[in-house]
mmCIF file of C-alpha atoms in Angstrom:
data_model
loop_
_atom_site.group_PDB
_atom_site.id
_atom_site.type_symbol
_atom_site.label_atom_id
_atom_site.label_comp_id
_atom_site.label_asym_id
_atom_site.label_seq_id
_atom_site.Cartn_x
_atom_site.Cartn_y
_atom_site.Cartn_z
ATOM 1 C CA MET A 135 107.162 267.906 115.267
ATOM 2 C CA GLN A 136 103.682 266.598 114.641
ATOM 3 C CA ASP A 137 102.145 268.863 112.074
ATOM 4 C CA GLN A 138 104.107 267.933 108.996
ATOM 5 C CA GLN A 139 101.207 266.279 107.170
ATOM 6 C CA ALA A 140 100.168 269.388 105.249
ATOM 7 C CA ASP A 141 103.716 269.966 104.048
ATOM 8 C CA PRO A 142 104.088 269.354 100.298
ATOM 9 C CA GLU A 143 107.757 268.517 100.791
ATOM 10 C CA GLN A 144 106.874 265.609 103.028
ATOM 11 C CA VAL A 145 108.516 262.409 101.843
ATOM 12 C CA PRO A 146 106.198 259.517 101.036
ATOM 13 C CA GLN A 147 107.588 257.325 103.779
ATOM 14 C CA SER A 148 106.757 256.871 107.405
ATOM 15 C CA LYS A 149 108.677 259.222 109.686
ATOM 16 C CA LEU A 150 109.926 256.504 111.975
ATOM 17 C CA LYS A 151 111.125 254.401 109.078
ATOM 18 C CA SER A 152 113.031 257.366 107.669
ATOM 19 C CA ALA A 153 114.541 258.179 111.048
ATOM 20 C CA LEU A 154 115.637 254.582 111.512
ATOM 21 C CA LYS A 155 117.164 254.553 108.050
ATOM 22 C CA GLY A 156 119.057 257.704 108.967
ATOM 23 C CA ALA A 157 120.267 256.146 112.198
ATOM 24 C CA ALA A 158 121.397 253.059 110.282
ATOM 25 C CA ALA A 159 123.260 255.211 107.740
ATOM 26 C CA ALA A 160 125.028 257.035 110.567
ATOM 27 C CA MET A 161 125.772 253.843 112.513
ATOM 28 C CA PRO A 162 129.338 253.240 111.233
ATOM 29 C CA LEU A 163 130.202 256.798 112.244
ATOM 30 C CA SER A 164 128.391 256.516 115.562
ATOM 31 C CA ILE A 165 130.378 253.385 116.373
ATOM 32 C CA ALA A 166 133.648 254.933 115.236
ATOM 33 C CA VAL A 167 133.075 257.887 117.537
ATOM 34 C CA ILE A 168 132.414 255.896 120.744
ATOM 35 C CA PRO A 169 136.089 255.783 121.864
ATOM 36 C CA TRP A 170 136.344 259.499 121.191
ATOM 37 C CA GLY A 171 133.276 260.189 123.288
ATOM 38 C CA ILE A 172 134.772 258.206 126.141
ATOM 39 C CA LEU A 173 138.014 260.115 125.697
ATOM 40 C CA ALA A 174 136.197 263.487 125.626
ATOM 41 C CA GLY A 175 134.457 262.627 128.918
ATOM 42 C CA SER A 176 137.485 261.342 130.793
ATOM 43 C CA TYR A 177 139.730 264.114 129.468
ATOM 44 C CA ALA A 178 137.291 266.772 130.689
ATOM 45 C CA ILE A 179 137.336 265.263 134.187
ATOM 46 C CA GLU A 180 141.121 265.053 134.065
ATOM 47 C CA ALA A 181 141.287 268.729 133.092
ATOM 48 C CA GLY A 182 139.354 269.651 136.239
ATOM 49 C CA LEU A 183 135.823 270.149 134.923
ATOM 50 C CA ASP A 184 133.102 268.827 137.199
ATOM 51 C CA MET A 185 130.796 266.059 136.015
ATOM 52 C CA LEU A 186 127.997 268.402 134.932
ATOM 53 C CA GLN A 187 130.393 270.644 133.020
ATOM 54 C CA SER A 188 132.009 267.646 131.360
ATOM 55 C CA GLN A 189 128.654 266.329 130.208
ATOM 56 C CA ALA A 190 127.578 269.802 129.091
ATOM 57 C CA MET A 191 130.600 269.899 126.799
ATOM 58 C CA SER A 192 129.157 266.930 124.932
ATOM 59 C CA ALA A 193 125.481 267.778 125.391
ATOM 60 C CA ILE A 194 125.402 271.463 124.429
ATOM 61 C CA VAL A 195 128.735 272.265 122.759
ATOM 62 C CA PHE A 196 128.553 268.932 120.884
ATOM 63 C CA ALA A 197 131.683 269.304 118.773
ATOM 64 C CA GLY A 198 134.260 266.526 119.090
ATOM 65 C CA ALA A 199 137.428 268.214 117.884
ATOM 66 C CA ALA A 200 136.658 271.638 119.365
ATOM 67 C CA GLN A 201 135.709 270.028 122.693
ATOM 68 C CA LEU A 202 138.958 268.088 123.017
ATOM 69 C CA VAL A 203 141.110 271.053 122.027
ATOM 70 C CA ALA A 204 139.243 273.459 124.338
ATOM 71 C CA VAL A 205 139.497 271.081 127.289
ATOM 72 C CA GLY A 206 143.223 270.764 126.627
ATOM 73 C CA MET A 207 143.505 274.561 126.646
ATOM 74 C CA ILE A 208 141.471 274.882 129.859
ATOM 75 C CA LYS A 209 143.775 272.311 131.429
ATOM 76 C CA SER A 210 146.898 274.277 130.529
ATOM 77 C CA GLY A 211 145.332 277.534 131.735
ATOM 78 C CA VAL A 212 144.961 279.290 128.377
ATOM 79 C CA GLY A 213 142.753 282.412 128.407
ATOM 80 C CA LEU A 214 139.138 282.563 127.270
ATOM 81 C CA THR A 215 139.811 284.676 124.166
ATOM 82 C CA SER A 216 142.350 282.181 122.806
ATOM 83 C CA ILE A 217 139.989 279.300 123.486
ATOM 84 C CA LEU A 218 137.164 281.034 121.639
ATOM 85 C CA LEU A 219 139.348 282.012 118.669
ATOM 86 C CA THR A 220 140.589 278.427 118.410
ATOM 87 C CA THR A 221 137.001 277.202 118.612
ATOM 88 C CA LEU A 222 136.023 279.541 115.790
ATOM 89 C CA LEU A 223 138.893 278.279 113.653
ATOM 90 C CA ILE A 224 138.084 274.606 114.249
ATOM 91 C CA THR A 225 134.363 275.145 113.742
ATOM 92 C CA SER A 226 134.751 277.266 110.596
ATOM 93 C CA ARG A 227 134.171 274.246 108.337
ATOM 94 C CA HIS A 228 130.587 274.179 109.605
ATOM 95 C CA PHE A 229 129.930 277.405 107.697
ATOM 96 C CA LEU A 230 130.641 275.378 104.585
ATOM 97 C CA TYR A 231 128.264 272.603 105.641
ATOM 98 C CA GLY A 232 125.495 275.094 106.302
ATOM 99 C CA MET A 233 126.025 276.638 102.884
ATOM 100 C CA ALA A 234 126.042 273.241 101.192
ATOM 101 C CA MET A 235 122.811 272.254 102.989
ATOM 102 C CA ARG A 236 121.167 275.664 102.514
ATOM 103 C CA GLN A 237 118.889 274.585 99.660
ATOM 104 C CA GLN A 238 117.687 271.537 101.548
ATOM 105 C CA MET A 239 117.424 272.940 105.075
ATOM 106 C CA SER A 240 116.530 276.631 104.789
ATOM 107 C CA PRO A 241 112.933 275.997 103.570
ATOM 108 C CA LEU A 242 112.207 273.910 106.696
ATOM 109 C CA PRO A 243 110.188 275.299 109.630
ATOM 110 C CA LEU A 244 112.187 277.044 112.377
ATOM 111 C CA ARG A 245 112.213 274.157 114.867
ATOM 112 C CA TRP A 246 113.525 271.824 112.164
ATOM 113 C CA ARG A 247 116.233 274.278 111.198
ATOM 114 C CA LEU A 248 117.261 274.729 114.824
ATOM 115 C CA THR A 249 117.283 270.973 115.409
ATOM 116 C CA LEU A 250 119.135 269.959 112.263
ATOM 117 C CA GLY A 251 121.431 272.985 112.549
ATOM 118 C CA PHE A 252 122.413 271.950 116.060
ATOM 119 C CA LEU A 253 122.995 268.376 114.886
ATOM 120 C CA LEU A 254 125.009 269.395 111.800
ATOM 121 C CA THR A 255 128.327 267.717 112.584
ATOM 122 C CA ASP A 256 130.942 266.371 110.165
ATOM 123 C CA GLU A 257 129.190 263.040 110.496
ATOM 124 C CA LEU A 258 125.666 264.261 109.761
ATOM 125 C CA PHE A 259 126.967 266.235 106.810
ATOM 126 C CA ALA A 260 128.694 263.088 105.542
ATOM 127 C CA VAL A 261 125.493 261.068 105.890
ATOM 128 C CA CYS A 262 123.258 263.716 104.303
ATOM 129 C CA SER A 263 125.577 264.374 101.382
ATOM 130 C CA GLU A 264 125.843 260.658 100.728
ATOM 131 C CA THR A 265 122.122 260.623 99.963
ATOM 132 C CA LYS A 266 121.989 263.988 98.246
ATOM 133 C CA GLN A 267 120.821 262.500 94.964
ATOM 134 C CA HIS A 268 117.523 261.617 96.606
ATOM 135 C CA LYS A 269 115.111 264.228 97.800
ATOM 136 C CA PHE A 270 116.178 265.609 101.163
ATOM 137 C CA ASP A 271 114.402 263.741 103.931
ATOM 138 C CA ARG A 272 114.286 265.652 107.229
ATOM 139 C CA TRP A 273 113.438 262.577 109.269
ATOM 140 C CA PHE A 274 116.325 260.658 107.755
ATOM 141 C CA ALA A 275 118.643 263.545 108.707
ATOM 142 C CA PHE A 276 117.130 263.737 112.182
ATOM 143 C CA GLY A 277 117.526 259.979 112.720
ATOM 144 C CA GLY A 278 121.159 260.134 111.662
ATOM 145 C CA GLY A 279 121.975 263.261 113.649
ATOM 146 C CA PHE A 280 120.080 262.419 116.812
ATOM 147 C CA SER A 281 121.309 258.818 117.085
ATOM 148 C CA PHE A 282 124.837 260.156 116.672
ATOM 149 C CA TYR A 283 124.148 262.762 119.377
ATOM 150 C CA LEU A 284 122.823 260.134 121.797
ATOM 151 C CA ILE A 285 125.749 257.787 121.284
ATOM 152 C CA TRP A 286 128.268 260.613 121.614
ATOM 153 C CA ASN A 287 126.682 261.660 124.912
ATOM 154 C CA ILE A 288 126.388 258.141 126.321
ATOM 155 C CA ALA A 289 130.041 257.513 125.434
ATOM 156 C CA SER A 290 131.020 260.800 127.096
ATOM 157 C CA ALA A 291 129.064 259.835 130.226
ATOM 158 C CA VAL A 292 130.965 256.538 130.372
ATOM 159 C CA GLY A 293 134.228 258.462 130.104
ATOM 160 C CA ILE A 294 133.135 260.898 132.819
ATOM 161 C CA VAL A 295 132.231 258.107 135.244
ATOM 162 C CA ALA A 296 135.384 256.148 134.482
ATOM 163 C CA GLY A 297 137.370 259.397 134.771
ATOM 164 C CA GLN A 298 141.102 258.960 134.856
ATOM 165 C CA GLN A 299 140.902 255.166 134.975
ATOM 166 C CA ILE A 300 140.748 255.275 131.207
ATOM 167 C CA PRO A 301 144.160 254.355 129.801
ATOM 168 C CA ASN A 302 145.753 256.393 127.051
ATOM 169 C CA LEU A 303 143.015 255.870 124.505
ATOM 170 C CA ASP A 304 144.553 258.403 122.190
ATOM 171 C CA GLU A 305 147.634 256.227 121.720
ATOM 172 C CA LEU A 306 145.734 253.144 120.547
ATOM 173 C CA GLY A 307 145.219 254.481 117.042
ATOM 174 C CA LEU A 308 141.484 254.938 117.419
ATOM 175 C CA ASP A 309 141.539 257.764 114.939
ATOM 176 C CA PHE A 310 141.766 255.115 112.257
ATOM 177 C CA ALA A 311 138.087 254.333 112.837
ATOM 178 C CA ILE A 312 137.170 257.826 111.654
ATOM 179 C CA ALA A 313 139.528 257.621 108.677
ATOM 180 C CA ALA A 314 138.183 254.217 107.572
ATOM 181 C CA THR A 315 134.572 255.350 107.750
ATOM 182 C CA PHE A 316 135.258 258.568 105.879
ATOM 183 C CA ILE A 317 137.088 256.573 103.178
ATOM 184 C CA ALA A 318 134.027 254.361 102.845
ATOM 185 C CA LEU A 319 131.929 257.509 102.298
ATOM 186 C CA VAL A 320 134.303 259.433 100.029
ATOM 187 C CA VAL A 321 135.327 256.713 97.556
ATOM 188 C CA PRO A 322 131.804 255.930 96.273
ATOM 189 C CA ALA A 323 131.204 259.688 95.893
ATOM 190 C CA ILE A 324 134.005 259.906 93.303
ATOM 191 C CA LYS A 325 131.777 259.624 90.254
ATOM 192 C CA THR A 326 133.543 262.000 87.877
ATOM 193 C CA PRO A 327 137.174 262.907 87.041
ATOM 194 C CA SER A 328 136.646 266.360 88.554
ATOM 195 C CA ILE A 329 135.608 264.903 91.915
ATOM 196 C CA LEU A 330 138.718 262.712 91.826
ATOM 197 C CA VAL A 331 140.879 265.790 91.215
ATOM 198 C CA SER A 332 139.064 267.609 94.023
ATOM 199 C CA VAL A 333 139.722 264.762 96.460
ATOM 200 C CA LEU A 334 143.392 264.383 95.487
ATOM 201 C CA VAL A 335 144.103 268.113 95.797
ATOM 202 C CA SER A 336 142.326 268.231 99.137
ATOM 203 C CA LEU A 337 144.327 265.220 100.326
ATOM 204 C CA VAL A 338 147.718 266.680 99.403
ATOM 205 C CA MET A 339 146.857 270.126 100.751
ATOM 206 C CA ALA A 340 145.572 268.728 104.055
ATOM 207 C CA VAL A 341 148.769 266.741 104.580
ATOM 208 C CA VAL A 342 150.960 269.714 103.652
ATOM 209 C CA CYS A 343 149.034 272.153 105.879
ATOM 210 C CA GLU A 344 149.177 269.740 108.817
ATOM 211 C CA LEU A 345 152.883 269.094 108.268
ATOM 212 C CA PHE A 346 153.647 272.811 108.390
ATOM 213 C CA HIS A 347 151.156 273.562 111.192
ATOM 214 C CA ILE A 348 149.209 276.010 109.052
ATOM 215 C CA PRO A 349 146.189 277.241 111.069
ATOM 216 C CA GLY A 350 142.872 276.534 109.396
ATOM 217 C CA GLY A 351 144.565 273.919 107.220
ATOM 218 C CA LEU A 352 141.463 271.777 107.007
ATOM 219 C CA LEU A 353 139.421 274.568 105.473
ATOM 220 C CA ILE A 354 142.270 275.663 103.183
ATOM 221 C CA ALA A 355 142.632 272.088 101.948
ATOM 222 C CA ALA A 356 138.906 271.593 101.405
ATOM 223 C CA LEU A 357 138.487 274.912 99.552
ATOM 224 C CA SER A 358 141.534 274.147 97.385
ATOM 225 C CA GLY A 359 140.090 270.749 96.514
ATOM 226 C CA MET A 360 136.686 272.238 95.725
ATOM 227 C CA THR A 361 138.255 274.914 93.510
ATOM 228 C CA ALA A 362 140.397 272.328 91.719
ATOM 229 C CA GLY A 363 137.332 270.155 91.101
ATOM 230 C CA MET A 364 135.339 273.094 89.812
ATOM 231 C CA LEU A 365 138.125 274.200 87.448
ATOM 232 C CA THR A 366 138.647 270.647 86.177
ATOM 233 C CA ALA A 367 134.963 270.340 85.367
ATOM 234 C CA LYS A 368 135.051 273.701 83.610
ATOM 235 C CA PHE A 369 138.083 272.978 81.441
ATOM 236 C CA THR A 370 136.968 269.477 80.502
ATOM 237 C CA ASN A 371 133.331 270.518 79.911
ATOM 238 C CA GLU A 372 132.252 267.829 82.283
ATOM 239 C CA ALA A 373 128.558 267.400 83.040
ATOM 240 C CA HIS A 374 127.967 266.915 86.729
ATOM 241 C CA PRO A 375 126.073 263.663 87.382
ATOM 242 C CA ASN A 376 123.818 265.322 89.931
ATOM 243 C CA LYS A 377 123.229 268.480 87.986
ATOM 244 C CA THR A 378 119.688 267.844 86.831
ATOM 245 C CA LEU A 379 118.689 266.736 90.305
ATOM 246 C CA LEU A 380 120.252 269.734 92.004
ATOM 247 C CA THR A 381 118.120 272.134 89.990
ATOM 248 C CA ARG A 382 114.500 271.415 90.701
ATOM 249 C CA PRO A 383 111.910 273.713 89.142
ATOM 250 C CA GLY A 384 111.173 276.610 91.446
ATOM 251 C CA ASP A 385 114.591 276.634 93.063
ATOM 252 C CA ASP A 386 116.189 280.038 93.237
ATOM 253 C CA LEU A 387 119.064 279.259 90.975
ATOM 254 C CA MET B 221 134.682 280.634 134.149
ATOM 255 C CA ILE B 222 134.369 277.116 132.792
ATOM 256 C CA TRP B 223 130.617 277.583 132.415
ATOM 257 C CA LEU B 224 131.195 280.848 130.574
ATOM 258 C CA THR B 225 133.625 279.054 128.253
ATOM 259 C CA ILE B 226 131.119 276.270 127.624
ATOM 260 C CA ILE B 227 128.273 278.682 126.887
ATOM 261 C CA LEU B 228 130.327 280.901 124.578
ATOM 262 C CA MET B 229 131.678 277.849 122.734
ATOM 263 C CA THR B 230 128.111 276.612 122.315
ATOM 264 C CA VAL B 231 127.085 279.959 120.839
ATOM 265 C CA ILE B 232 130.015 280.079 118.388
ATOM 266 C CA ILE B 233 129.566 276.482 117.230
ATOM 267 C CA PHE B 234 125.799 276.701 116.883
ATOM 268 C CA PHE B 235 126.163 279.965 114.980
ATOM 269 C CA SER B 236 128.613 278.351 112.547
ATOM 270 C CA ARG B 237 126.247 275.459 111.912
ATOM 271 C CA TYR B 238 123.050 277.466 111.704
ATOM 272 C CA ILE B 239 123.748 280.803 110.023
ATOM 273 C CA PHE B 240 123.737 279.578 106.421
ATOM 274 C CA ILE B 241 120.552 277.550 106.761
ATOM 275 C CA GLU B 242 118.669 280.623 108.012
ATOM 276 C CA PRO B 243 116.355 281.711 105.152
ATOM 277 C CA LYS B 244 116.362 285.358 106.320
ATOM 278 C CA LEU B 245 120.075 285.547 105.625
ATOM 279 C CA PRO B 246 120.151 287.479 102.333
ATOM 280 C CA LEU B 247 122.182 284.990 100.382
ATOM 281 C CA ARG B 248 121.247 283.496 97.059
ATOM 282 C CA LEU B 249 123.444 280.676 95.936
ATOM 283 C CA SER B 250 124.242 281.039 92.241
ATOM 284 C CA ALA B 251 124.372 277.951 90.013
ATOM 285 C CA GLY B 252 128.157 278.206 90.057
ATOM 286 C CA MET B 253 128.202 278.332 93.846
ATOM 287 C CA VAL B 254 125.915 275.299 94.071
ATOM 288 C CA LYS B 255 128.281 273.404 91.806
ATOM 289 C CA PHE B 256 131.269 274.548 93.874
ATOM 290 C CA LEU B 257 129.539 273.362 97.055
ATOM 291 C CA SER B 258 128.745 269.994 95.478
ATOM 292 C CA TYR B 259 132.458 269.222 95.911
ATOM 293 C CA SER B 260 132.403 270.126 99.608
ATOM 294 C CA ALA B 261 131.566 266.734 101.126
ATOM 295 C CA PRO B 262 134.294 264.632 99.461
ATOM 296 C CA ALA B 263 136.805 267.490 99.817
ATOM 297 C CA VAL B 264 136.162 268.145 103.522
ATOM 298 C CA LEU B 265 136.009 264.485 104.521
ATOM 299 C CA THR B 266 139.272 263.879 102.643
ATOM 300 C CA ALA B 267 140.870 266.852 104.377
ATOM 301 C CA ILE B 268 139.899 265.345 107.751
ATOM 302 C CA LEU B 269 141.073 261.813 107.003
ATOM 303 C CA ALA B 270 144.291 262.483 105.031
ATOM 304 C CA PRO B 271 146.456 263.721 107.923
ATOM 305 C CA ILE B 272 145.274 260.771 110.053
ATOM 306 C CA VAL B 273 146.407 258.315 107.370
ATOM 307 C CA PHE B 274 149.648 259.892 106.175
ATOM 308 C CA LEU B 275 151.082 261.629 109.247
ATOM 309 C CA GLN B 276 152.207 260.274 112.564
ATOM 310 C CA ASP B 277 154.085 262.369 115.108
ATOM 311 C CA ASN B 278 154.062 265.108 112.503
ATOM 312 C CA THR B 279 156.121 263.096 110.032
ATOM 313 C CA LEU B 280 155.038 261.848 106.628
ATOM 314 C CA HIS B 281 154.862 258.038 106.589
ATOM 315 C CA LEU B 282 154.628 256.801 103.020
ATOM 316 C CA ASN B 283 155.740 253.226 103.647
ATOM 317 C CA LEU B 284 154.402 249.835 104.656
ATOM 318 C CA ASP B 285 155.378 250.353 108.313
ATOM 319 C CA ASN B 286 152.429 252.725 108.471
ATOM 320 C CA SER B 287 149.480 250.641 109.620
ATOM 321 C CA TYR B 288 147.159 253.594 108.948
ATOM 322 C CA LEU B 289 148.194 253.572 105.286
ATOM 323 C CA ILE B 290 147.790 249.794 104.986
ATOM 324 C CA GLY B 291 144.361 249.999 106.584
ATOM 325 C CA ALA B 292 143.366 252.908 104.359
ATOM 326 C CA VAL B 293 144.392 251.130 101.143
ATOM 327 C CA PHE B 294 142.475 248.069 102.326
ATOM 328 C CA ALA B 295 139.425 250.257 103.041
ATOM 329 C CA VAL B 296 139.559 251.793 99.541
ATOM 330 C CA LEU B 297 139.704 248.320 97.937
ATOM 331 C CA LEU B 298 136.938 246.989 100.170
ATOM 332 C CA ILE B 299 134.514 249.814 99.464
ATOM 333 C CA LEU B 300 135.166 249.492 95.722
ATOM 334 C CA LEU B 301 134.465 245.763 95.891
ATOM 335 C CA THR B 302 131.563 245.677 98.338
ATOM 336 C CA ARG B 303 130.013 249.187 98.218
ATOM 337 C CA ASN B 304 129.056 248.507 101.826
ATOM 338 C CA THR B 305 130.022 251.305 104.232
ATOM 339 C CA LEU B 306 129.543 249.421 107.492
ATOM 340 C CA LEU B 307 131.295 246.260 106.308
ATOM 341 C CA THR B 308 134.212 248.313 104.982
ATOM 342 C CA ALA B 309 134.547 250.302 108.190
ATOM 343 C CA VAL B 310 134.428 247.229 110.426
ATOM 344 C CA LEU B 311 136.744 244.972 108.374
ATOM 345 C CA SER B 312 139.368 247.636 107.788
ATOM 346 C CA MET B 313 139.361 248.486 111.491
ATOM 347 C CA LEU B 314 139.927 244.814 112.275
ATOM 348 C CA LEU B 315 142.852 244.645 109.854
ATOM 349 C CA PHE B 316 144.228 247.897 111.256
ATOM 350 C CA PHE B 317 144.248 246.657 114.830
ATOM 351 C CA LEU B 318 145.863 243.393 113.716
ATOM 352 C CA VAL B 319 148.793 245.140 112.056
ATOM 353 C CA HIS B 320 148.996 248.138 114.401
#
């Protein structure tokens, strides 16, 4: 990751400074995820994974929700095919993130794409989209993604070592930490009536899908919200605030 | 068997994160698609947080006994007032654990 100097896309800021800014932007999410990391570690041990396997779940699978669900399924003896299909369903929202980041990330060199692709969690997507109006800064994204990765893995290691001594963390209401942080990211992003419509539709659909146990509800809700936002903008002739910035000269639009 | 599960999960999840940022994938995003995707972040994050706030034990809780809802309303007000993500996250978590 040394030879970026010749790159015309290089941001006029020191790499370390950008990375630290990214880490700082991701910090609320990194903190919110600590209890979940601990839970993921201790739950894996409880389910009968050995220490190396438990850490590998966080280090190479690196997917909070999918990890917890898969470990639960391993624990109750569910077959491999079901685990993998469930994983695919839970992870399907990442296809959307990749598509949304395609313009920013696909021109990057291979090792950057592999790195940022691996680190592309809900949280990194949230952090990157928050700063979308600026030019995409790979070091900022790396700082956010990698600091989140480190904290997730350290928290998991703590959970693995503590094992089953961890009390029922999932009953303390720790999921509120995630909700609060996401609220703090979503609300400032509501800059136009169509985004408000998009968020409200997504909210109602997500609650309804969850209430009726509809598989893939998260993606259904998000796509419904996106469609509603798009249609609202169309019928009200709304100009998107980011539109001019999204279409740089030379982009394949 | 557990290792096989871990490796196959890694492959599926990495694939889902990587495939659309691969330039060789023959996909050109139209202007309409780019606009559609510009709604993805608020919509997805809302879809993740909404069930946490409104549902407990698979029941809708639209009342003031729901500490998640109280905390969420507080978080919305705080972010509107302060525009500070970290401060909002920390203070609303504090309030949540006080009333929870």
